[in-house]
PDB file of C-alpha atoms in Angstrom:
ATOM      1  CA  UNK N   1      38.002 -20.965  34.454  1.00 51.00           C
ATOM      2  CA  UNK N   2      40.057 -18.478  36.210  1.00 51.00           C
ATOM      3  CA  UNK N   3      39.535 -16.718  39.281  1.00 52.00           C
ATOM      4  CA  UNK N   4      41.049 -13.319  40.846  1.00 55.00           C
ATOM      5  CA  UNK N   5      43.849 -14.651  41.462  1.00 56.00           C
ATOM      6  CA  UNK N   6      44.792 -16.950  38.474  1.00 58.00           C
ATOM      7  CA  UNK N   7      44.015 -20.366  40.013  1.00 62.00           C
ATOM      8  CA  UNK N   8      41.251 -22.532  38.702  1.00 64.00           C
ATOM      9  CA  UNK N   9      37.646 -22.564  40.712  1.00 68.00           C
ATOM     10  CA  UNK N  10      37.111 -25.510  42.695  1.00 71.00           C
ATOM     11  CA  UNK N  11      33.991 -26.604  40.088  1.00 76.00           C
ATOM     12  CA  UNK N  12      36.598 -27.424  37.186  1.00 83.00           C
ATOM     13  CA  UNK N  13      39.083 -29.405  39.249  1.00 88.00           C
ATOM     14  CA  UNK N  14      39.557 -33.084  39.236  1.00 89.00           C
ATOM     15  CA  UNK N  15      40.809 -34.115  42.384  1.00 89.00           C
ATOM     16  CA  UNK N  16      42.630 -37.521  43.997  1.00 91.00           C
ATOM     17  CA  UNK N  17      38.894 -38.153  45.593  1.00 92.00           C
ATOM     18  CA  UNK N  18      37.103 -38.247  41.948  1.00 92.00           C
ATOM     19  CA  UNK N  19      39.053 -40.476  40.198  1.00 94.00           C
ATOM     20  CA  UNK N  20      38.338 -44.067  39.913  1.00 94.00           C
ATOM     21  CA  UNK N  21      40.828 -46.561  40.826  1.00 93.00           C
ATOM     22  CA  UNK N  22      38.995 -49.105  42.774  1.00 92.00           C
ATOM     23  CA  UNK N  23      40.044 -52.367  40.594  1.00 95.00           C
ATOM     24  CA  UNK N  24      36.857 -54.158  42.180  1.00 94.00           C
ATOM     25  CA  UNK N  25      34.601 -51.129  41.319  1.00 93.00           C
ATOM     26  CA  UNK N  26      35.899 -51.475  37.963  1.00 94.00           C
ATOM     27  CA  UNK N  27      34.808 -54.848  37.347  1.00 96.00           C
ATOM     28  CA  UNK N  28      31.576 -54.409  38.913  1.00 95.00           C
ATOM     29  CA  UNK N  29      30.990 -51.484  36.389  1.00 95.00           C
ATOM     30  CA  UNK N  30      31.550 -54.091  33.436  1.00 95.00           C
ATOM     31  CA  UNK N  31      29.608 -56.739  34.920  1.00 96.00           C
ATOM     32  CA  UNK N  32      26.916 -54.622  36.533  1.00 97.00           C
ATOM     33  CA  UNK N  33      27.123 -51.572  35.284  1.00 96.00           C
ATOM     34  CA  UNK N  34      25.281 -50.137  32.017  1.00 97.00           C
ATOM     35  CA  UNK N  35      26.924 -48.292  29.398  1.00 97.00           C
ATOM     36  CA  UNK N  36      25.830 -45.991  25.698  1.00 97.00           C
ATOM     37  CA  UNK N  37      28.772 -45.191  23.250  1.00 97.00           C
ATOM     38  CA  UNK N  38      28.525 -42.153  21.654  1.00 95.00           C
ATOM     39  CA  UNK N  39      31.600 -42.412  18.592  1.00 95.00           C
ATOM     40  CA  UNK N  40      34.516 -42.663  19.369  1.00 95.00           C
ATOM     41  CA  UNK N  41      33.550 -42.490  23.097  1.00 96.00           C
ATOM     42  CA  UNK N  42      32.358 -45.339  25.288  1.00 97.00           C
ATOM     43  CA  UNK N  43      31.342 -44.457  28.465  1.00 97.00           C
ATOM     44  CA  UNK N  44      29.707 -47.559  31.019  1.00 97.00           C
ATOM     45  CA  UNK N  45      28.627 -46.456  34.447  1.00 97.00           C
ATOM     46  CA  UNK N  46      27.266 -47.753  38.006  1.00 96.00           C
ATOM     47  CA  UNK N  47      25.342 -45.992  40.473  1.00 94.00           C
ATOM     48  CA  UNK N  48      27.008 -47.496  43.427  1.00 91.00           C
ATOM     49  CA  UNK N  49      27.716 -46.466  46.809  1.00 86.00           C
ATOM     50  CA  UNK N  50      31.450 -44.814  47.125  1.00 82.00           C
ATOM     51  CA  UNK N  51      33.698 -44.964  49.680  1.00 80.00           C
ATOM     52  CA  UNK N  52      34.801 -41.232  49.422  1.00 81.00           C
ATOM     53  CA  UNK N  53      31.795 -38.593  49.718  1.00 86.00           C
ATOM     54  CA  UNK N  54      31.816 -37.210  46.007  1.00 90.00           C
ATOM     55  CA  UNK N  55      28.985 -37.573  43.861  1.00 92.00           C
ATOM     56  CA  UNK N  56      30.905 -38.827  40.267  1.00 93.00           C
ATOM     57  CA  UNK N  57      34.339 -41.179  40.491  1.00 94.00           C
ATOM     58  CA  UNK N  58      35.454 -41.114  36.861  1.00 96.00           C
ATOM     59  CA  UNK N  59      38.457 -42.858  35.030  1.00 96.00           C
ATOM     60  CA  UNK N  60      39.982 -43.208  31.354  1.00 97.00           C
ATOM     61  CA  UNK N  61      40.810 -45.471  28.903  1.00 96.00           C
ATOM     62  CA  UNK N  62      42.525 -45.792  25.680  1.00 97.00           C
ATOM     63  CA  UNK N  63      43.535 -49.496  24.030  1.00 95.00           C
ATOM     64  CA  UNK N  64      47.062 -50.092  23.389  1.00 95.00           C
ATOM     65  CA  UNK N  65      45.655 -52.047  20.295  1.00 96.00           C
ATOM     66  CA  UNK N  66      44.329 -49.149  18.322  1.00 95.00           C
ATOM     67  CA  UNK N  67      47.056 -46.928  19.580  1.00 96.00           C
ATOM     68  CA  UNK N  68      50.697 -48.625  20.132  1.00 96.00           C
ATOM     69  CA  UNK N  69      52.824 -45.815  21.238  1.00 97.00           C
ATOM     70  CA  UNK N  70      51.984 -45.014  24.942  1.00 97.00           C
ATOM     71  CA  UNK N  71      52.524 -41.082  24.141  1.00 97.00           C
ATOM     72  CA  UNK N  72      49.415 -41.025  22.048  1.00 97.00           C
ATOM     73  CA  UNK N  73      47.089 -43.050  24.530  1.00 97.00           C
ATOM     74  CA  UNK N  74      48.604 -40.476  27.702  1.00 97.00           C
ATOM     75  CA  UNK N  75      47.482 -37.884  25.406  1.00 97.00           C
ATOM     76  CA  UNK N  76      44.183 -38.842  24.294  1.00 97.00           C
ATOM     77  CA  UNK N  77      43.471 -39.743  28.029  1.00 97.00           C
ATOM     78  CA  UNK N  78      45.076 -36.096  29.391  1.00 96.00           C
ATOM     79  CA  UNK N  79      42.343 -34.916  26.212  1.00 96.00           C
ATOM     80  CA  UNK N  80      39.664 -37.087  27.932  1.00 96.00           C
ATOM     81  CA  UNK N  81      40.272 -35.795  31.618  1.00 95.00           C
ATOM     82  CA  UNK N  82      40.303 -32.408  30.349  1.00 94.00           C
ATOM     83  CA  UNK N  83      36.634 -32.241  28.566  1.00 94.00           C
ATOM     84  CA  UNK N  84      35.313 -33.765  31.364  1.00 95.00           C
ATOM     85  CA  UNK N  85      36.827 -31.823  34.355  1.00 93.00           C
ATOM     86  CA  UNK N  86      35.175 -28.887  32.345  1.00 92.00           C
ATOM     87  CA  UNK N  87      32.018 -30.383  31.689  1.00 91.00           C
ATOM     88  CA  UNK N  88      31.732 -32.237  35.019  1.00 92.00           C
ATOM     89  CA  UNK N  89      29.805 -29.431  37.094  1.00 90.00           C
ATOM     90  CA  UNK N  90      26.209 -30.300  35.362  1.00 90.00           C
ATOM     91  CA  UNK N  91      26.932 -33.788  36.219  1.00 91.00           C
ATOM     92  CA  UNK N  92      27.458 -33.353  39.520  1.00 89.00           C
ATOM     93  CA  UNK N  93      24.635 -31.241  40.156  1.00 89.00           C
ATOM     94  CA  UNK N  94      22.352 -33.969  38.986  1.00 89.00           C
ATOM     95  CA  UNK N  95      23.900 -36.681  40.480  1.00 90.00           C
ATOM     96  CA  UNK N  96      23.847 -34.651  44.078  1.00 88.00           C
ATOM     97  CA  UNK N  97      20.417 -33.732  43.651  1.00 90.00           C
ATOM     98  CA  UNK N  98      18.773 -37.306  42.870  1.00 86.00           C
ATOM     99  CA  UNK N  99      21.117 -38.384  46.062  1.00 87.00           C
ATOM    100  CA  UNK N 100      23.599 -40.803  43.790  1.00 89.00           C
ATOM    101  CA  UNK N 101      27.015 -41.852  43.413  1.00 92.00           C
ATOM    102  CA  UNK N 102      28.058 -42.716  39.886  1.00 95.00           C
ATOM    103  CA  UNK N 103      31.050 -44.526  38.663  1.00 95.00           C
ATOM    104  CA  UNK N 104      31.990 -43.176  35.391  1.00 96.00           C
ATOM    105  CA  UNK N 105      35.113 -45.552  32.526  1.00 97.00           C
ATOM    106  CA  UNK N 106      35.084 -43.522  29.146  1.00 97.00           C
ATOM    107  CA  UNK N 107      36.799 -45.516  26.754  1.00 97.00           C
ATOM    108  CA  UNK N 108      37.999 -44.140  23.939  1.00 97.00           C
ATOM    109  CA  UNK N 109      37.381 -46.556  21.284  1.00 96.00           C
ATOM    110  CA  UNK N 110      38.068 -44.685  18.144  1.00 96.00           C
ATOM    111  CA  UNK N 111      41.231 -45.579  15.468  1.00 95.00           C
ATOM    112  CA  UNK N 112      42.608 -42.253  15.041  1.00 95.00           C
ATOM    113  CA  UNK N 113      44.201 -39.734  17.255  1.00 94.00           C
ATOM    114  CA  UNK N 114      41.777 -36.727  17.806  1.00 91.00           C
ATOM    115  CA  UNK N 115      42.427 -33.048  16.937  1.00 82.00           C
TER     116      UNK N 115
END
């Protein structure tokens, strides 16, 4: 969404601070963490306590098996990252509201490249 002055409002931004990239975080969301796949989207999270002050830390995936050239996989995940910067704000709001922090892997598990 645009503002007066052409830049994008600080709701639909997905900054350094909300992405996941803690490797041991990571793990603990696949060992601990639950997960619901919703086709051809996987998404496993873990209400955990984060070491930056956001609500949501989030992070994509795409398997170099299904897709073998890295162009398609860097754009289904740029595809990924987009949907959910826009759809994010709810999200937060919930998560801030019940007190949480949430770390979010979407995995994108389908065999063919979306529209």
């Amino acid at each position: 969404m645009l503002t007066k002055n052409n830049s994008i409002s600080p709701i639909h931004t997905f900054k350094k601070q909300e992405r996941l990239k803690s490797r041991k975080l990571i793990d603990q969301s696949f060992t601990n963490g639950k997960g619901f796949s919703f086709y051809p989207i996987k998404v496993i999270y873990l209400f955990t306590g984060l070491k930056d002050n956001v609500p949501v830390q989030a992070t994509v995936s795409v398997s170099s098996r299904n897709f073998k050239k890295a162009v398609d996989r860097n754009r289904i995940k740029r595809q990924l990252r987009e949907v959910y910067r826009l759809q994010k704000a709810e999200l937060m709001q919930n998560v801030r509201i019940g007190g949480l922090q949430v770390a979010l892997f979407f995995i994108y598990t389908g065999k063919e490249l979306p529209l």
